[in-house]
PDB file of C-alpha atoms and ligand atoms in Angstrom:
ATOM      1  CA  UNK B 278      78.375  88.543  74.195  1.00  0.00           C
ATOM      2  CA  UNK B 279      76.356  90.974  76.281  1.00  0.00           C
ATOM      3  CA  UNK B 280      77.722  91.703  79.720  1.00  0.00           C
ATOM      4  CA  UNK B 281      75.129  94.261  80.847  1.00  0.00           C
ATOM      5  CA  UNK B 282      73.779  91.809  83.413  1.00  0.00           C
ATOM      6  CA  UNK B 283      77.215  90.563  84.391  1.00  0.00           C
ATOM      7  CA  UNK B 284      78.828  93.646  85.748  1.00  0.00           C
ATOM      8  CA  UNK B 285      81.120  92.818  88.622  1.00  0.00           C
ATOM      9  CA  UNK B 286      81.827  96.502  89.180  1.00  0.00           C
ATOM     10  CA  UNK B 287      78.766  96.329  91.455  1.00  0.00           C
ATOM     11  CA  UNK B 288      79.887  93.320  93.374  1.00  0.00           C
ATOM     12  CA  UNK B 289      79.630  92.215  96.916  1.00  0.00           C
ATOM     13  CA  UNK B 290      82.568  90.014  97.699  1.00  0.00           C
ATOM     14  CA  UNK B 291      82.684  88.301 101.049  1.00  0.00           C
ATOM     15  CA  UNK B 292      86.170  86.944 100.737  1.00  0.00           C
ATOM     16  CA  UNK B 293      86.950  83.723 102.578  1.00  0.00           C
ATOM     17  CA  UNK B 294      90.693  84.283 102.268  1.00  0.00           C
ATOM     18  CA  UNK B 295      93.076  86.796 103.774  1.00  0.00           C
ATOM     19  CA  UNK B 296      93.650  89.016 100.741  1.00  0.00           C
ATOM     20  CA  UNK B 297      96.300  90.999 102.628  1.00  0.00           C
ATOM     21  CA  UNK B 298      98.608  87.976 102.522  1.00  0.00           C
ATOM     22  CA  UNK B 299      98.305  87.527  98.754  1.00  0.00           C
ATOM     23  CA  UNK B 300     100.604  88.920  96.082  1.00  0.00           C
ATOM     24  CA  UNK B 301      99.331  90.112  92.719  1.00  0.00           C
ATOM     25  CA  UNK B 302     101.053  90.961  89.463  1.00  0.00           C
ATOM     26  CA  UNK B 303      99.282  93.249  87.016  1.00  0.00           C
ATOM     27  CA  UNK B 304     100.667  93.073  83.482  1.00  0.00           C
ATOM     28  CA  UNK B 305      99.570  96.079  81.421  1.00  0.00           C
ATOM     29  CA  UNK B 306      99.713  96.501  77.633  1.00  0.00           C
ATOM     30  CA  UNK B 307     100.812 100.008  76.614  1.00  0.00           C
ATOM     31  CA  UNK B 308      98.893  99.893  73.312  1.00  0.00           C
ATOM     32  CA  UNK B 309      95.626 101.905  73.693  1.00  0.00           C
ATOM     33  CA  UNK B 310      97.019 103.324  76.932  1.00  0.00           C
ATOM     34  CA  UNK B 311      94.082 105.708  77.400  1.00  0.00           C
ATOM     35  CA  UNK B 312      92.001 102.587  77.983  1.00  0.00           C
ATOM     36  CA  UNK B 313      94.502 100.266  79.664  1.00  0.00           C
ATOM     37  CA  UNK B 314      95.520 102.880  82.254  1.00  0.00           C
ATOM     38  CA  UNK B 315      91.875 103.140  83.343  1.00  0.00           C
ATOM     39  CA  UNK B 316      91.554  99.363  83.483  1.00  0.00           C
ATOM     40  CA  UNK B 317      94.771  99.150  85.502  1.00  0.00           C
ATOM     41  CA  UNK B 318      93.574 101.806  87.930  1.00  0.00           C
ATOM     42  CA  UNK B 319      90.280  99.922  88.380  1.00  0.00           C
ATOM     43  CA  UNK B 320      92.079  96.649  89.067  1.00  0.00           C
ATOM     44  CA  UNK B 321      94.622  98.231  91.412  1.00  0.00           C
ATOM     45  CA  UNK B 322      92.075 100.187  93.455  1.00  0.00           C
ATOM     46  CA  UNK B 323      89.783  97.161  93.715  1.00  0.00           C
ATOM     47  CA  UNK B 324      92.614  94.994  95.040  1.00  0.00           C
ATOM     48  CA  UNK B 325      93.388  97.655  97.652  1.00  0.00           C
ATOM     49  CA  UNK B 326      89.707  97.949  98.565  1.00  0.00           C
ATOM     50  CA  UNK B 327      89.550  94.183  99.091  1.00  0.00           C
ATOM     51  CA  UNK B 328      92.528  94.286 101.452  1.00  0.00           C
ATOM     52  CA  UNK B 329      95.609  93.770  99.297  1.00  0.00           C
ATOM     53  CA  UNK B 330      98.710  95.661 100.420  1.00  0.00           C
ATOM     54  CA  UNK B 331     100.307  98.108  97.962  1.00  0.00           C
ATOM     55  CA  UNK B 332     103.674  96.429  98.486  1.00  0.00           C
ATOM     56  CA  UNK B 333     102.081  93.127  97.422  1.00  0.00           C
ATOM     57  CA  UNK B 334     100.974  94.454  94.028  1.00  0.00           C
ATOM     58  CA  UNK B 335     103.609  94.555  91.316  1.00  0.00           C
ATOM     59  CA  UNK B 336     103.008  96.210  87.942  1.00  0.00           C
ATOM     60  CA  UNK B 337     104.797  95.283  84.723  1.00  0.00           C
ATOM     61  CA  UNK B 338     104.231  96.929  81.339  1.00  0.00           C
ATOM     62  CA  UNK B 339     104.453  95.182  77.978  1.00  0.00           C
ATOM     63  CA  UNK B 340     104.286  96.953  74.574  1.00  0.00           C
ATOM     64  CA  UNK B 341     101.033  95.412  73.315  1.00  0.00           C
ATOM     65  CA  UNK B 342      98.451  92.767  74.134  1.00  0.00           C
ATOM     66  CA  UNK B 343     100.335  90.204  72.068  1.00  0.00           C
ATOM     67  CA  UNK B 344     103.131  90.400  74.655  1.00  0.00           C
ATOM     68  CA  UNK B 345     100.788  89.834  77.619  1.00  0.00           C
ATOM     69  CA  UNK B 346     101.241  86.048  77.503  1.00  0.00           C
ATOM     70  CA  UNK B 347     104.999  86.173  77.963  1.00  0.00           C
ATOM     71  CA  UNK B 348     104.727  88.945  80.551  1.00  0.00           C
ATOM     72  CA  UNK B 349     102.203  86.812  82.422  1.00  0.00           C
ATOM     73  CA  UNK B 350     104.496  83.801  82.214  1.00  0.00           C
ATOM     74  CA  UNK B 351     107.411  85.736  83.685  1.00  0.00           C
ATOM     75  CA  UNK B 352     105.188  86.841  86.558  1.00  0.00           C
ATOM     76  CA  UNK B 353     103.494  83.473  87.120  1.00  0.00           C
ATOM     77  CA  UNK B 354     106.912  81.800  87.305  1.00  0.00           C
ATOM     78  CA  UNK B 355     107.721  83.811  90.415  1.00  0.00           C
ATOM     79  CA  UNK B 356     107.120  81.986  93.686  1.00  0.00           C
ATOM     80  CA  UNK B 357     106.136  85.257  95.344  1.00  0.00           C
ATOM     81  CA  UNK B 358     103.222  85.895  92.939  1.00  0.00           C
ATOM     82  CA  UNK B 359      99.861  84.268  93.746  1.00  0.00           C
ATOM     83  CA  UNK B 360      97.782  85.634  90.864  1.00  0.00           C
ATOM     84  CA  UNK B 361      98.392  87.513  87.620  1.00  0.00           C
ATOM     85  CA  UNK B 362      95.998  90.008  86.049  1.00  0.00           C
ATOM     86  CA  UNK B 363      96.510  90.793  82.366  1.00  0.00           C
ATOM     87  CA  UNK B 364      95.231  94.141  81.120  1.00  0.00           C
ATOM     88  CA  UNK B 365      94.927  94.997  77.439  1.00  0.00           C
ATOM     89  CA  UNK B 366      92.688  96.512  74.796  1.00  0.00           C
ATOM     90  CA  UNK B 367      92.582  95.264  71.221  1.00  0.00           C
ATOM     91  CA  UNK B 368      90.369  97.414  68.991  1.00  0.00           C
ATOM     92  CA  UNK B 369      88.900  95.952  65.831  1.00  0.00           C
ATOM     93  CA  UNK B 370      90.663  97.444  62.818  1.00  0.00           C
ATOM     94  CA  UNK B 371      90.702  96.953  59.080  1.00  0.00           C
ATOM     95  CA  UNK B 372      93.358  94.245  59.192  1.00  0.00           C
ATOM     96  CA  UNK B 373      93.338  90.696  60.440  1.00  0.00           C
ATOM     97  CA  UNK B 374      95.701  91.675  63.253  1.00  0.00           C
ATOM     98  CA  UNK B 375      92.716  91.901  65.596  1.00  0.00           C
ATOM     99  CA  UNK B 376      91.906  88.197  65.157  1.00  0.00           C
ATOM    100  CA  UNK B 377      95.508  87.073  65.426  1.00  0.00           C
ATOM    101  CA  UNK B 378      96.224  89.109  68.541  1.00  0.00           C
ATOM    102  CA  UNK B 379      92.963  88.213  70.322  1.00  0.00           C
ATOM    103  CA  UNK B 380      93.353  84.521  69.620  1.00  0.00           C
ATOM    104  CA  UNK B 381      97.020  84.457  70.572  1.00  0.00           C
ATOM    105  CA  UNK B 382      96.552  86.296  73.840  1.00  0.00           C
ATOM    106  CA  UNK B 383      93.484  84.275  74.867  1.00  0.00           C
ATOM    107  CA  UNK B 384      95.310  81.005  74.295  1.00  0.00           C
ATOM    108  CA  UNK B 385      98.561  82.294  75.720  1.00  0.00           C
ATOM    109  CA  UNK B 386      97.037  83.524  78.961  1.00  0.00           C
ATOM    110  CA  UNK B 387      95.008  80.332  79.368  1.00  0.00           C
ATOM    111  CA  UNK B 388      98.123  78.223  78.916  1.00  0.00           C
ATOM    112  CA  UNK B 389     100.113  80.210  81.471  1.00  0.00           C
ATOM    113  CA  UNK B 390      97.421  79.671  84.099  1.00  0.00           C
ATOM    114  CA  UNK B 391      97.314  75.945  83.384  1.00  0.00           C
ATOM    115  CA  UNK B 392     101.104  75.642  83.304  1.00  0.00           C
ATOM    116  CA  UNK B 393     101.622  77.293  86.679  1.00  0.00           C
ATOM    117  CA  UNK B 394      98.274  76.307  88.204  1.00  0.00           C
ATOM    118  CA  UNK B 395      97.690  79.907  89.239  1.00  0.00           C
ATOM    119  CA  UNK B 396      94.915  82.363  88.405  1.00  0.00           C
ATOM    120  CA  UNK B 397      95.919  84.315  85.294  1.00  0.00           C
ATOM    121  CA  UNK B 398      93.078  86.674  84.537  1.00  0.00           C
ATOM    122  CA  UNK B 399      91.997  87.837  81.078  1.00  0.00           C
ATOM    123  CA  UNK B 400      91.374  91.556  81.533  1.00  0.00           C
ATOM    124  CA  UNK B 401      91.551  92.252  77.824  1.00  0.00           C
ATOM    125  CA  UNK B 402      88.890  94.299  76.050  1.00  0.00           C
ATOM    126  CA  UNK B 403      88.156  93.398  72.418  1.00  0.00           C
ATOM    127  CA  UNK B 404      85.725  96.134  71.303  1.00  0.00           C
ATOM    128  CA  UNK B 405      84.843  97.396  67.860  1.00  0.00           C
ATOM    129  CA  UNK B 406      85.532 101.026  68.741  1.00  0.00           C
ATOM    130  CA  UNK B 407      87.455 103.192  71.199  1.00  0.00           C
ATOM    131  CA  UNK B 408      84.115 104.472  72.530  1.00  0.00           C
ATOM    132  CA  UNK B 409      83.004 100.926  73.397  1.00  0.00           C
ATOM    133  CA  UNK B 410      86.338 100.404  75.123  1.00  0.00           C
ATOM    134  CA  UNK B 411      85.995 103.555  77.222  1.00  0.00           C
ATOM    135  CA  UNK B 412      82.430 102.539  78.148  1.00  0.00           C
ATOM    136  CA  UNK B 413      83.990  99.455  79.776  1.00  0.00           C
ATOM    137  CA  UNK B 414      86.964 101.209  81.335  1.00  0.00           C
ATOM    138  CA  UNK B 415      85.154 103.273  83.943  1.00  0.00           C
ATOM    139  CA  UNK B 416      82.286 104.371  81.696  1.00  0.00           C
ATOM    140  CA  UNK B 417      78.642 103.371  81.446  1.00  0.00           C
ATOM    141  CA  UNK B 418      79.403  99.647  81.469  1.00  0.00           C
ATOM    142  CA  UNK B 419      81.578  99.803  84.572  1.00  0.00           C
ATOM    143  CA  UNK B 420      85.240  98.980  84.683  1.00  0.00           C
ATOM    144  CA  UNK B 421      86.407  95.577  83.504  1.00  0.00           C
ATOM    145  CA  UNK B 422      89.631  96.186  85.444  1.00  0.00           C
ATOM    146  CA  UNK B 423      87.590  96.015  88.678  1.00  0.00           C
ATOM    147  CA  UNK B 424      86.100  92.763  87.455  1.00  0.00           C
ATOM    148  CA  UNK B 425      89.505  91.306  86.647  1.00  0.00           C
ATOM    149  CA  UNK B 426      90.667  92.021  90.210  1.00  0.00           C
ATOM    150  CA  UNK B 427      87.551  90.457  91.729  1.00  0.00           C
ATOM    151  CA  UNK B 428      87.988  87.424  89.489  1.00  0.00           C
ATOM    152  CA  UNK B 429      91.571  86.991  90.693  1.00  0.00           C
ATOM    153  CA  UNK B 430      90.452  87.056  94.343  1.00  0.00           C
ATOM    154  CA  UNK B 431      87.571  84.670  93.654  1.00  0.00           C
ATOM    155  CA  UNK B 432      89.950  82.207  92.013  1.00  0.00           C
ATOM    156  CA  UNK B 433      92.342  82.411  94.979  1.00  0.00           C
ATOM    157  CA  UNK B 434      89.425  81.304  97.175  1.00  0.00           C
ATOM    158  CA  UNK B 435      88.940  78.153  95.107  1.00  0.00           C
TER     159      UNK B 435
HETATM  160  N1  RBF Y 637      98.142  95.805  70.567  1.00  0.00           N
HETATM  161  C1  RBF Y 637      97.093  96.017  71.387  1.00  0.00           C
HETATM  162  O1  RBF Y 637      97.202  95.805  72.598  1.00  0.00           O
HETATM  163  N2  RBF Y 637      95.894  96.489  70.892  1.00  0.00           N
HETATM  164  C2  RBF Y 637      95.685  96.725  69.578  1.00  0.00           C
HETATM  165  O2  RBF Y 637      94.585  97.153  69.201  1.00  0.00           O
HETATM  166  C3  RBF Y 637      96.769  96.479  68.679  1.00  0.00           C
HETATM  167  N3  RBF Y 637      96.591  96.672  67.352  1.00  0.00           N
HETATM  168  C4  RBF Y 637      97.635  96.396  66.532  1.00  0.00           C
HETATM  169  C5  RBF Y 637      97.456  96.542  65.144  1.00  0.00           C
HETATM  170  C6  RBF Y 637      98.505  96.279  64.290  1.00  0.00           C
HETATM  171  C7  RBF Y 637      98.286  96.439  62.813  1.00  0.00           C
HETATM  172  C8  RBF Y 637      99.763  95.842  64.803  1.00  0.00           C
HETATM  173  C9  RBF Y 637     100.933  95.532  63.898  1.00  0.00           C
HETATM  174  C10 RBF Y 637      99.941  95.686  66.151  1.00  0.00           C
HETATM  175  C11 RBF Y 637      98.887  95.965  67.040  1.00  0.00           C
HETATM  176  N4  RBF Y 637      99.055  95.821  68.409  1.00  0.00           N
HETATM  177  C12 RBF Y 637      98.009  96.029  69.245  1.00  0.00           C
HETATM  178  C13 RBF Y 637     100.386  95.498  69.002  1.00  0.00           C
HETATM  179  C14 RBF Y 637     100.599  94.012  69.265  1.00  0.00           C
HETATM  180  O3  RBF Y 637      99.896  93.609  70.444  1.00  0.00           O
HETATM  181  C15 RBF Y 637     102.119  93.737  69.492  1.00  0.00           C
HETATM  182  O4  RBF Y 637     102.616  94.585  70.494  1.00  0.00           O
HETATM  183  C16 RBF Y 637     102.926  93.934  68.218  1.00  0.00           C
HETATM  184  O5  RBF Y 637     102.363  93.224  67.137  1.00  0.00           O
HETATM  185  C17 RBF Y 637     104.395  93.484  68.432  1.00  0.00           C
HETATM  186  O6  RBF Y 637     104.435  92.081  68.740  1.00  0.00           O
END
């Protein structure tokens, strides 16, 4: 799925809500940290740029992307969290782990959003290579962390 024409890193968001009153949780997978730290930084800085207060952004780490669903559930269950952003990077390998992890986390995150009726954003890269991941984590294809933050705000406007 090409995203070259769908790059929210160059967005113009005229928010209809008061972002400063909203609370965000960012759940970050530690696996492929060289990528996920860049995605986190993109998401965090974008939230600040759009008016979120630093004290209203909580970060939680989980070991790998497979654990994002439960981390997201713990955050979504909190009454003081309005939206959850999940950050991960699953790189295609020689084993079937890629398919299992990607499918599990996609379903898991979807279910958490539906269960709590809150935005739970899928900021998970699923590239073939580390280079492709870095291209999307502040490289030539923008930063998908920025896009995850914008998506969270857009969903809060719904
Ligand atoms: N977690 C990721 O976030 N990205 C990966 O690319 C990734 N690759 C994995 C490959 C293998 C073979 C295994 C066993 C785990 C991998 N994990 C990865 C970790 C996974 O998300 C989870 O933390 C562990 O499976 C423990 O539940």
